[in-house]
């Protein structure tokens, strides 16, 4: 180097025996980098503030201890050594300590082979670290649909925190705990999927190991099929609703979103089909409809005598009026609108999102969507949809569309809210809040103050109470149902815990708006008070059950939820199968019971519909067509689309799919119809057209009985427990 005077603001130092000149305030790491000397590091990125936590960049500056180059500023005359035996040995020890806790190969190393820690360890010749793995493990966090979190692969370099705070200014991530229990946390140590993280991907890009990795879509890419077109991330970002989404994330998930073009008359999706995607229309219009016959399955008898043969037919509501109709005539679907019962047809247009529940929860499609003009739509998998729903621009558009197009129908679909005045509904459009909850997330907790009233818009909510004997499920709520009224009308405290069973979206009405509603509309107050009283009485009845029988025995056998059980007294039963044959004879050769099931004491609980108080079969129905009457009968509404999800959900195998031949539109010959097979779900109807169930009547040994479990087993268990 020239012996000329050092320019102002510059510092002369020596690195590995080479004289160099650097600006004052420069770190040793940057001074070495600018002069072609490589110093390894794990915690430092050029666009982030250096923190010196990994200590891999140790260098010898002549001081008593080695210094972290990324945070040590240069000083005039400093002599830096980066490759001495002492320095290399210290770095190797650091790598061994980090590798001792590292799950090798980590997810990043497996997928792309570029885990920085494992690459550095390999370069240092480390195959088996000398140090034992610590026993504390935080495991994995799979709650986010976009980013996989493996806390055991985290080396606490803080690059993700600085990326979240300094680069994206989201301020979601931080450290939690002390000592060995220290780890990366989201918000107040919430699961990543439940936090305010918008999945921009900056933390994932910053992470040097497999602690934060992109959730791939291997095997589920949707870049093929009708009308599929490739696109660049920049193209999406030019569309207003995609602004603010991470371009890096979109580029990494190109296989999880595809642009499709449909010609007039082409079908986007069909009712009853299982899928995993949602659609967002940007151009054109499409018709959404239910093609299944609006008719329910009715069993009717013919001939003479008790064992007259029953025939199942499809009957319209006008021909067979049912009591206790659960809904005003609106059919809920997986979209921004509900369908009118009398004419189940509506329209989707630009800005409409549909298929959200199919995408997030893998439920069957609730309706058929057909292009009425040429349509351009983006089809996306759940990791992309989750990102989009966290995007403020996209979310605001979807929320506004719901408020303007669907809120009024949603409210009026609940009979007791049908008298709400238009001006009050307009007021609610400006004051309601749409809230989203992840599977398993608690919405309200028993004993907490009641400050809100909720309508279920999407998904299913479990309502339960906690007792000394365990949790007791009170109900499963779906679209069109509501909760929170008991606490607001009564003592001001939540009487039950409400939990999201799947991805749930709720309409939150504040306590002030609720009180204004019940004061202004007496019919609404009366209806809510009536339902609240019924729910309270039912809960009290369950409380009596809890105190009268050993709750663990009752719950373990699944008897608490039943209202009507077919039981066989095994001391009298001769296994003649007369009950099974009688059921088959009464239902066109297809039995609705199986002589097998749970055993409780001397009784066999046969496989036949239990008429559950809170049927699991109702969970997931894409059109809300299965419900329980005020009587014992679980009925299936006439708009059932025959997807079969209720049959799969029934834990006792008591729902069947009954095929019927119907006339439907021929897609190959528009304007004409052809005979097709349409399925409708059916379950035990208790032979309501006869004096008593055929299975009970046919038993020659008085072994078959239909009983109310809460009285039959309560007496038996009560006697047993007193011995």
XYZ file of C-alpha atoms in Angstrom:
723
model
C 0.000 0.000 0.000
C 1.196 3.540 -0.659
C 2.725 5.375 2.298
C 0.729 8.466 1.363
C -1.412 10.028 4.049
C -4.600 8.151 4.842
C -7.647 9.944 3.331
C -10.120 11.408 5.845
C -12.675 8.857 7.026
C -10.522 5.874 6.084
C -8.766 3.376 8.370
C -5.639 1.318 7.649
C -5.758 -2.295 8.901
C -4.125 -5.627 8.122
C -6.095 -8.777 7.238
C -4.157 -12.041 7.141
C -0.918 -10.079 6.626
C -2.324 -7.938 3.816
C -2.565 -4.182 4.363
C -5.983 -2.823 3.403
C -7.873 0.448 3.792
C -11.517 0.630 4.874
C -14.009 3.377 5.745
C -14.173 4.188 9.429
C -17.053 2.376 11.136
C -16.898 -0.575 8.735
C -17.126 -3.972 10.382
C -14.263 -6.412 10.079
C -16.622 -8.730 8.174
C -17.418 -6.105 5.525
C -13.809 -4.933 5.297
C -12.705 -8.510 4.620
C -15.521 -9.075 2.103
C -14.647 -5.903 0.162
C -11.062 -7.154 -0.113
C -11.921 -10.681 -1.250
C -11.442 -12.435 2.107
C -14.281 -14.865 2.919
C -15.375 -15.129 6.560
C -18.139 -17.715 7.154
C -21.326 -16.692 8.953
C -24.829 -17.987 9.563
C -26.631 -15.153 11.331
C -25.603 -12.273 9.065
C -27.260 -11.046 5.846
C -26.145 -7.898 4.044
C -29.634 -6.304 4.094
C -30.086 -6.870 7.834
C -28.592 -5.345 10.961
C -25.692 -7.523 12.215
C -26.262 -9.147 15.610
C -23.324 -11.507 16.098
C -25.287 -14.373 17.660
C -24.005 -17.408 15.740
C -20.296 -16.633 16.444
C -19.219 -18.517 13.325
C -17.477 -15.382 12.016
C -14.918 -15.395 14.838
C -11.596 -13.721 14.009
C -8.435 -12.890 15.945
C -7.952 -9.124 16.381
C -5.122 -9.442 18.884
C -7.477 -9.061 21.841
C -7.746 -11.509 24.736
C -10.753 -13.254 23.159
C -11.809 -13.860 19.576
C -14.257 -11.313 18.146
C -17.364 -11.706 15.991
C -16.354 -10.055 12.712
C -19.884 -9.006 11.756
C -20.236 -6.637 14.747
C -16.581 -5.667 15.420
C -15.742 -2.289 13.851
C -12.305 -1.718 12.357
C -9.753 0.390 14.223
C -6.587 2.091 12.957
C -3.676 -0.340 12.907
C -5.840 -3.393 13.685
C -4.286 -6.719 12.685
C -6.941 -9.313 11.813
C -6.274 -13.024 11.412
C -9.126 -15.063 9.882
C -7.552 -18.468 9.230
C -5.253 -19.395 12.110
C -5.462 -22.786 13.764
C -6.983 -21.152 16.842
C -9.692 -19.415 14.795
C -10.536 -22.465 12.672
C -10.706 -24.654 15.784
C -13.122 -22.254 17.478
C -15.346 -22.140 14.392
C -15.369 -25.926 14.204
C -16.446 -26.133 17.845
C -19.297 -23.695 17.138
C -20.427 -25.792 14.180
C -20.284 -28.998 16.223
C -22.426 -27.445 18.938
C -24.990 -26.266 16.393
C -25.014 -29.616 14.584
C -25.543 -31.498 17.864
C -29.129 -30.176 17.971
C -29.725 -30.123 14.239
C -31.946 -32.820 12.616
C -29.648 -33.794 9.754
C -30.599 -33.764 6.969
C -33.151 -31.048 7.686
C -36.094 -30.273 5.394
C -34.127 -27.680 3.438
C -31.208 -30.016 2.908
C -33.562 -32.794 1.758
C -35.469 -30.596 -0.694
C -32.769 -28.351 -2.146
C -29.435 -29.414 -0.624
C -28.565 -25.865 0.469
C -28.848 -25.865 4.264
C -26.125 -23.366 5.155
C -25.324 -25.025 8.474
C -24.883 -28.484 6.993
C -22.846 -27.041 4.108
C -20.515 -25.275 6.553
C -20.211 -28.403 8.709
C -19.303 -30.510 5.690
C -16.654 -27.989 4.638
C -15.199 -28.142 8.148
C -15.011 -31.940 7.956
C -17.658 -32.530 10.619
C -19.446 -35.860 10.213
C -20.410 -36.661 13.801
C -20.467 -33.825 16.365
C -18.749 -34.535 19.667
C -21.561 -33.103 21.772
C -24.767 -34.836 22.882
C -28.146 -33.602 21.692
C -30.103 -31.692 24.326
C -33.296 -33.331 25.540
C -35.613 -30.335 25.114
C -37.506 -30.347 21.814
C -40.115 -27.873 20.539
C -41.052 -30.051 17.586
C -42.841 -28.924 14.435
C -45.583 -26.391 13.796
C -47.807 -27.342 10.843
C -50.523 -24.766 11.522
C -49.598 -22.495 8.606
C -50.778 -23.587 5.187
C -47.832 -21.904 3.472
C -44.791 -22.327 5.718
C -43.578 -25.402 7.597
C -41.907 -24.693 10.946
C -39.376 -27.102 12.473
C -38.217 -25.605 15.766
C -35.573 -28.310 16.218
C -33.805 -27.129 13.044
C -33.715 -23.529 14.297
C -30.270 -22.246 15.325
C -31.581 -18.957 16.802
C -29.703 -16.846 14.261
C -32.570 -14.295 14.290
C -32.413 -13.792 10.519
C -36.146 -14.534 10.296
C -36.936 -11.974 13.012
C -34.922 -9.250 11.273
C -36.480 -10.128 7.930
C -39.965 -9.872 9.428
C -39.215 -6.627 11.330
C -36.665 -4.715 9.269
C -37.379 -5.836 5.708
C -41.163 -6.341 5.738
C -42.033 -4.360 8.925
C -44.656 -6.929 9.923
C -43.356 -7.363 13.502
C -44.817 -10.844 13.998
C -41.735 -12.815 15.079
C -39.541 -12.692 18.166
C -37.745 -14.805 20.747
C -39.502 -16.623 23.563
C -38.168 -18.413 26.639
C -34.767 -18.570 28.297
C -31.750 -20.819 28.145
C -32.336 -24.183 26.485
C -36.044 -23.380 26.159
C -35.402 -20.316 23.987
C -37.096 -20.450 20.612
C -38.630 -18.395 17.834
C -42.230 -17.372 18.525
C -45.077 -15.774 16.586
C -47.018 -12.960 18.275
C -47.514 -14.027 21.903
C -46.134 -17.532 21.271
C -49.114 -18.574 19.132
C -48.942 -21.249 16.408
C -47.807 -19.655 13.165
C -51.133 -20.344 11.442
C -53.055 -18.611 14.258
C -50.786 -15.568 14.398
C -50.971 -12.310 12.452
C -48.370 -13.678 9.996
C -49.370 -12.862 6.402
C -47.074 -15.573 4.997
C -45.071 -13.103 2.916
C -42.221 -15.625 2.889
C -39.437 -13.248 3.991
C -38.631 -15.337 7.079
C -38.492 -18.454 4.940
C -36.147 -16.799 2.437
C -33.953 -15.506 5.274
C -33.705 -18.804 7.190
C -30.326 -20.567 6.667
C -31.621 -24.022 7.689
C -34.773 -26.122 7.389
C -36.467 -24.381 10.312
C -38.734 -22.392 7.951
C -39.491 -23.959 4.586
C -42.080 -23.584 1.874
C -44.921 -26.089 2.051
C -44.722 -27.670 -1.356
C -47.611 -28.859 -3.477
C -45.969 -32.048 -4.692
C -48.545 -34.328 -6.285
C -51.269 -31.697 -6.162
C -50.197 -29.254 -8.830
C -53.083 -27.868 -10.867
C -51.181 -26.462 -13.834
C -52.845 -28.914 -16.220
C -56.448 -29.373 -17.283
C -58.923 -27.377 -19.374
C -57.994 -23.800 -20.181
C -54.807 -23.785 -18.070
C -52.347 -20.997 -18.855
C -48.909 -20.313 -17.490
C -48.146 -16.975 -15.882
C -45.378 -15.047 -14.203
C -45.662 -13.748 -10.652
C -45.423 -10.188 -12.018
C -48.626 -10.789 -13.993
C -50.558 -11.624 -10.832
C -49.132 -8.667 -8.948
C -50.547 -6.338 -11.614
C -54.068 -7.475 -10.703
C -55.353 -5.156 -7.928
C -56.468 -7.899 -5.515
C -53.061 -9.600 -5.653
C -51.120 -6.448 -4.775
C -49.226 -6.790 -1.519
C -48.783 -10.559 -1.868
C -45.179 -11.688 -1.784
C -43.887 -12.175 -5.325
C -41.352 -14.629 -3.922
C -44.129 -16.726 -2.450
C -46.152 -16.705 -5.673
C -43.100 -17.701 -7.685
C -42.296 -20.550 -5.277
C -45.891 -21.802 -5.478
C -46.536 -21.512 -9.186
C -47.891 -25.059 -9.218
C -50.524 -24.144 -6.635
C -52.285 -21.447 -8.667
C -53.278 -21.471 -12.310
C -55.058 -19.082 -14.639
C -57.906 -20.785 -16.518
C -60.074 -19.653 -19.413
C -63.526 -21.233 -19.855
C -65.678 -20.879 -22.957
C -69.374 -20.166 -22.710
C -71.190 -23.319 -21.576
C -68.130 -25.026 -20.047
C -68.338 -26.295 -16.463
C -65.952 -24.949 -13.829
C -66.958 -27.497 -11.153
C -69.780 -29.962 -10.434
C -71.863 -30.449 -7.309
C -71.004 -33.481 -5.203
C -67.467 -33.833 -6.537
C -64.636 -33.756 -4.052
C -62.039 -31.097 -4.741
C -59.190 -29.156 -3.183
C -59.316 -25.799 -4.943
C -61.116 -22.466 -4.885
C -61.869 -20.170 -7.851
C -61.579 -16.401 -8.136
C -63.254 -14.872 -11.205
C -61.572 -11.898 -12.831
C -63.526 -11.742 -16.118
C -66.943 -12.939 -17.309
C -69.970 -14.406 -15.542
C -70.954 -17.918 -14.494
C -74.190 -19.544 -13.381
C -74.230 -21.428 -10.074
C -77.016 -23.949 -9.574
C -78.080 -27.222 -8.007
C -79.196 -29.778 -10.580
C -80.211 -32.507 -8.133
C -84.017 -32.955 -7.899
C -85.455 -30.898 -5.040
C -87.178 -33.854 -3.393
C -86.700 -35.949 -0.284
C -86.772 -39.707 0.109
C -90.107 -40.922 1.411
C -90.864 -44.522 2.326
C -94.438 -45.595 1.600
C -96.230 -48.880 2.056
C -98.313 -51.041 -0.248
C -100.307 -54.249 0.130
C -101.934 -55.584 3.311
C -100.819 -56.647 6.766
C -98.049 -55.372 8.976
C -95.263 -56.625 6.719
C -96.421 -54.706 3.702
C -93.530 -53.870 1.442
C -92.262 -50.299 1.751
C -91.089 -48.423 -1.327
C -88.703 -45.456 -1.290
C -89.568 -42.672 -3.706
C -88.559 -39.071 -4.279
C -91.317 -36.699 -3.155
C -91.427 -32.909 -3.467
C -92.130 -30.724 -0.456
C -95.404 -29.503 -1.921
C -96.653 -33.097 -2.133
C -95.486 -34.055 1.355
C -95.418 -31.020 3.628
C -93.043 -31.480 6.555
C -93.543 -29.928 9.945
C -90.810 -27.938 11.709
C -89.072 -26.697 8.570
C -85.643 -25.578 9.745
C -84.954 -22.826 7.240
C -86.619 -20.142 5.259
C -86.321 -21.341 1.698
C -82.662 -20.505 1.047
C -80.052 -23.160 0.299
C -76.549 -22.373 1.613
C -73.688 -23.030 -0.803
C -69.931 -22.575 -0.811
C -69.961 -19.117 -2.331
C -70.844 -15.467 -1.822
C -74.587 -16.056 -2.391
C -77.272 -18.462 -1.205
C -79.681 -20.119 -3.615
C -83.428 -19.557 -3.567
C -85.267 -22.783 -2.814
C -87.867 -22.233 -5.542
C -85.258 -21.422 -8.187
C -81.807 -22.596 -7.036
C -79.862 -20.539 -9.565
C -77.608 -17.506 -9.059
C -74.715 -15.749 -10.792
C -71.036 -15.274 -10.062
C -69.079 -12.453 -11.646
C -65.729 -10.632 -11.491
C -64.476 -10.393 -7.914
C -66.399 -13.447 -6.679
C -64.640 -16.218 -4.773
C -66.242 -19.655 -4.543
C -65.153 -23.084 -3.385
C -63.534 -21.802 -0.191
C -64.816 -24.623 2.014
C -63.936 -27.265 -0.571
C -60.439 -25.810 -0.751
C -59.797 -25.363 2.965
C -61.601 -28.438 4.319
C -61.852 -30.775 1.301
C -65.659 -30.900 1.447
C -67.625 -31.855 -1.680
C -68.610 -29.140 -4.137
C -71.946 -27.677 -3.091
C -73.155 -26.626 -6.544
C -72.438 -26.752 -10.265
C -70.843 -23.662 -11.816
C -71.141 -23.165 -15.587
C -69.757 -20.287 -17.649
C -72.521 -18.114 -19.138
C -69.926 -16.004 -21.008
C -66.240 -16.563 -21.585
C -64.723 -16.657 -18.097
C -61.207 -16.045 -16.785
C -60.628 -17.406 -13.291
C -57.703 -18.220 -11.049
C -57.894 -21.672 -9.472
C -55.832 -22.056 -6.308
C -54.872 -24.623 -3.689
C -55.331 -23.995 0.022
C -51.834 -22.622 0.741
C -52.342 -19.865 -1.841
C -55.938 -19.207 -0.736
C -54.751 -18.869 2.856
C -52.211 -16.254 1.754
C -54.854 -14.421 -0.269
C -57.313 -14.334 2.624
C -54.614 -12.642 4.727
C -53.989 -10.044 2.031
C -55.718 -6.814 3.058
C -56.763 -5.801 -0.465
C -58.173 -9.202 -1.383
C -59.806 -9.689 2.000
C -61.475 -6.271 1.874
C -62.983 -7.040 -1.534
C -64.322 -10.430 -0.425
C -65.755 -8.975 2.797
C -67.430 -6.116 0.961
C -68.917 -8.537 -1.579
C -70.391 -10.615 1.249
C -71.845 -7.612 3.052
C -73.501 -6.213 -0.057
C -74.670 -9.453 -1.697
C -75.151 -12.097 0.990
C -75.547 -10.640 4.485
C -79.232 -9.804 4.100
C -80.062 -13.250 2.702
C -77.966 -14.849 5.440
C -79.912 -13.006 8.148
C -83.298 -13.585 6.566
C -82.411 -17.256 6.133
C -82.781 -17.518 9.928
C -86.586 -17.350 10.404
C -86.514 -15.263 13.583
C -84.501 -12.526 11.831
C -86.918 -12.217 8.927
C -88.570 -9.144 10.517
C -85.396 -7.058 10.643
C -85.992 -3.706 8.943
C -83.930 -2.769 5.853
C -82.416 0.269 7.602
C -81.133 -1.898 10.478
C -79.603 -4.381 8.035
C -77.879 -1.459 6.308
C -76.559 -0.417 9.713
C -75.220 -3.942 10.302
C -73.452 -3.922 6.928
C -71.274 -1.135 8.228
C -70.711 -2.473 11.738
C -70.378 -6.264 11.539
C -66.969 -7.899 11.599
C -66.040 -11.041 9.672
C -63.722 -13.236 11.721
C -61.785 -16.357 10.684
C -60.743 -19.236 12.930
C -58.418 -22.154 12.273
C -59.344 -25.784 13.088
C -59.258 -26.362 16.846
C -59.148 -22.657 17.711
C -61.371 -21.605 20.630
C -63.872 -18.903 19.668
C -65.511 -18.348 23.052
C -64.714 -20.007 26.348
C -67.137 -21.103 29.044
C -67.209 -18.560 31.880
C -65.796 -15.640 29.862
C -67.762 -12.365 29.578
C -70.310 -12.344 26.743
C -69.712 -9.373 24.462
C -70.733 -10.590 20.995
C -73.334 -12.505 19.033
C -72.176 -14.742 16.174
C -73.657 -16.057 12.934
C -71.896 -18.987 11.280
C -71.037 -18.071 7.696
C -68.579 -20.832 6.760
C -67.538 -24.040 8.494
C -68.676 -25.925 11.573
C -68.523 -24.930 15.237
C -68.533 -27.373 18.154
C -70.399 -26.228 21.263
C -69.361 -28.008 24.453
C -69.435 -27.762 28.234
C -66.786 -28.905 30.667
C -67.748 -31.146 33.567
C -65.698 -33.019 36.158
C -66.218 -36.161 34.070
C -64.961 -34.575 30.846
C -66.155 -32.532 27.897
C -69.774 -32.846 26.819
C -70.682 -31.835 23.241
C -73.922 -29.876 23.105
C -74.238 -29.122 19.408
C -72.562 -28.764 16.028
C -73.410 -25.498 14.311
C -73.132 -24.760 10.600
C -74.076 -21.983 8.193
C -77.346 -20.347 9.210
C -76.853 -21.241 12.880
C -75.876 -18.783 15.584
C -74.563 -18.688 19.143
C -73.806 -16.266 21.951
C -77.378 -15.213 22.679
C -77.659 -16.955 26.070
C -74.822 -14.979 27.634
C -76.083 -11.667 26.217
C -79.699 -12.282 27.252
C -78.828 -13.822 30.623
C -76.105 -13.338 33.169
C -73.466 -11.896 30.874
C -71.173 -14.950 30.911
C -70.568 -17.606 28.282
C -72.324 -20.824 29.252
C -70.367 -23.038 26.842
C -67.114 -23.231 24.926
C -67.337 -22.836 21.156
C -64.499 -24.260 19.056
C -63.834 -24.248 15.307
C -64.060 -27.797 13.930
C -62.536 -26.752 10.618
C -61.748 -23.455 8.922
C -64.580 -21.290 10.228
C -65.757 -17.816 9.284
C -68.188 -15.980 11.545
C -70.239 -12.813 11.347
C -69.625 -11.000 14.628
C -72.379 -8.650 15.815
C -71.274 -6.513 18.756
C -73.077 -6.641 22.080
C -74.340 -3.079 21.566
C -75.838 -3.905 18.153
C -77.368 -7.096 19.566
C -79.050 -5.199 22.417
C -80.327 -2.584 19.957
C -81.709 -5.386 17.757
C -83.652 -7.154 20.521
C -84.989 -3.863 21.903
C -86.155 -2.610 18.528
C -87.613 -5.888 17.249
C -89.656 -7.723 19.923
C -90.238 -10.731 17.644
C -86.466 -11.266 17.454
C -86.157 -11.113 21.249
C -89.032 -13.548 21.676
C -87.549 -16.005 19.195
C -84.079 -15.831 20.721
C -85.437 -16.210 24.258
C -87.462 -19.260 23.210
C -84.446 -20.957 21.638
C -82.238 -19.972 24.581
C -84.744 -21.513 27.005
C -84.847 -24.742 24.975
C -81.065 -24.935 24.896
C -80.830 -24.228 28.621
C -83.407 -26.926 29.434
C -81.563 -29.424 27.260
C -78.302 -28.583 29.003
C -79.914 -29.034 32.413
C -81.189 -32.449 31.328
C -77.644 -33.412 30.387
C -76.431 -32.176 33.759
C -78.847 -34.549 35.471
C -77.489 -37.361 33.327
C -73.945 -36.505 34.355
C -74.850 -36.718 38.038
C -76.930 -39.898 37.724
C -74.536 -42.183 35.819
C -70.777 -42.751 35.620
C -70.026 -40.254 32.849
C -66.855 -41.999 31.686
C -68.759 -45.241 31.001
C -71.525 -43.472 29.160
C -69.192 -41.350 27.040
C -66.862 -44.236 26.242
C -69.746 -46.137 24.668
C -70.993 -43.131 22.693
C -74.433 -43.380 24.285
C -74.740 -39.826 25.566
C -75.489 -38.447 22.108
C -78.181 -40.975 21.217
C -81.900 -40.294 21.508
C -83.122 -43.644 20.240
C -81.186 -46.898 20.225
C -82.012 -50.294 18.815
C -80.747 -52.682 21.498
C -80.719 -56.471 21.506
C -80.906 -58.337 24.793
C -78.232 -60.980 24.214
C -79.719 -63.226 26.906
C -82.877 -63.556 24.789
C -81.439 -63.142 21.263
C -80.958 -66.405 19.310
C -79.145 -64.732 16.356
C -81.957 -65.659 13.985
C -81.604 -62.361 12.032
C -85.373 -61.914 11.874
C -84.867 -58.228 12.685
C -82.404 -57.742 9.823
C -84.611 -59.589 7.340
C -87.695 -57.636 8.418
C -85.868 -54.334 7.829
C -84.741 -55.511 4.383
C -88.270 -56.669 3.475
C -89.617 -53.266 4.463
C -87.061 -51.292 2.440
C -86.830 -52.855 -1.005
C -84.339 -55.521 0.039
C -81.816 -53.086 1.569
C -81.564 -53.401 5.348
C -80.926 -50.318 7.417
C -79.520 -52.203 10.393
C -76.707 -54.656 11.078
C -76.770 -57.047 14.038
C -73.419 -55.873 15.329
C -72.110 -52.937 17.315
C -71.172 -51.801 20.800
C -71.831 -54.062 23.772
C -72.886 -52.676 27.099
C -73.447 -55.211 29.835
C -75.866 -57.830 28.388
C -77.067 -55.538 25.590
C -75.868 -55.126 22.019
C -76.363 -51.646 20.556
C -77.126 -52.656 16.977
C -75.852 -50.684 13.987
C -78.939 -48.651 13.235
C -79.487 -44.908 13.290
C -79.248 -43.645 16.873
C -81.039 -40.393 16.100
C -78.124 -38.608 17.790
C -78.794 -35.427 19.705
C -75.903 -33.706 17.916
C -75.264 -35.820 14.837
C -71.740 -35.944 13.438
C -73.388 -36.684 10.096
C -74.332 -33.003 9.937
C -70.697 -31.895 10.026
C -69.482 -30.956 6.573
C -72.705 -31.164 4.574
C -71.886 -28.698 1.765
C -75.494 -27.522 1.420
C -76.743 -27.983 4.995
C -79.365 -30.547 3.998
C -79.214 -32.886 7.008
C -80.803 -31.849 10.283
C -82.601 -33.153 13.340
C -86.283 -32.450 13.907
C -87.661 -31.545 17.319
C -88.807 -35.158 17.430
C -86.349 -38.070 17.384
C -86.002 -38.310 13.627
C -82.863 -37.169 11.833
C -84.067 -36.071 8.427
C -82.350 -35.184 5.204
C -83.723 -32.167 3.367
C -84.924 -32.437 -0.196
C -81.963 -30.483 -1.623
C -79.495 -33.258 -0.655
C -76.984 -33.522 -3.539
C -75.996 -37.127 -2.782
C -72.292 -36.429 -2.139
C -72.168 -39.107 0.573
C -70.185 -37.092 3.131
C -72.796 -37.661 5.847
C -72.545 -41.419 5.312
C -68.775 -41.241 5.698
C -69.017 -39.030 8.786
C -71.526 -41.183 10.666
C -69.379 -43.023 13.255
C -71.875 -45.883 13.404
C -72.334 -46.568 9.680
C -76.042 -45.805 9.806
C -76.527 -43.649 6.678
C -76.822 -45.131 3.195
C -76.974 -43.719 -0.329
C -80.116 -44.706 -2.222
C -79.941 -44.571 -6.061
C -82.885 -43.194 -8.063
C -83.362 -42.840 -11.799
C -84.231 -39.251 -12.705
C -84.378 -37.139 -15.848
C -81.576 -34.582 -16.102
C -80.193 -32.237 -18.728
C -77.997 -33.922 -21.306
C -74.731 -31.916 -21.491
C -73.995 -33.333 -24.941
C -77.390 -32.288 -26.315
C -78.402 -28.904 -24.843
C -82.142 -28.548 -24.321
C -82.711 -32.299 -24.046
C -82.859 -34.588 -21.044
C -81.748 -38.142 -20.385
C -82.191 -40.700 -17.604
C -79.374 -40.628 -15.033
C -78.833 -42.195 -11.615
C -79.039 -39.667 -8.778
C -78.153 -40.640 -5.213
C -79.911 -39.391 -2.102
C -78.846 -40.079 1.465
C -81.189 -42.139 3.662
C -81.133 -43.412 7.226
C -83.427 -45.389 9.534
C -86.871 -43.789 9.489
C -88.130 -45.770 12.526
C -90.761 -47.191 10.148
C -92.854 -44.127 10.913
C -95.625 -45.332 8.572
C -96.131 -48.437 10.708
C -97.222 -48.958 14.291
C -93.690 -49.749 15.419
C -90.308 -50.478 13.786
C -90.323 -53.647 11.690
C -87.202 -54.971 13.405
C -88.829 -54.756 16.837
C -92.137 -56.236 15.678
C -90.449 -59.142 13.912
C -88.319 -60.337 16.842
C -89.858 -63.634 18.071
C -87.966 -63.636 21.389
C -88.618 -60.111 22.705
C -84.917 -59.331 22.345
C -85.139 -56.219 20.115
C -86.203 -52.925 21.633
C -86.094 -49.256 20.715
C -85.150 -47.351 23.893
C -84.312 -43.880 25.108
C -80.760 -44.365 26.424
C -80.880 -41.574 28.964
C -83.570 -43.399 30.921
C -82.833 -47.040 30.058
C -79.093 -46.976 30.766
C -79.336 -44.422 33.553
C -81.477 -46.805 35.593
C -79.221 -49.753 34.806
C -75.996 -47.877 35.578
C -77.487 -46.325 38.650
C -78.346 -49.757 40.025
C -74.918 -51.032 39.092
C -73.103 -48.172 40.775
C -74.990 -48.641 44.041
C -73.863 -52.194 44.495
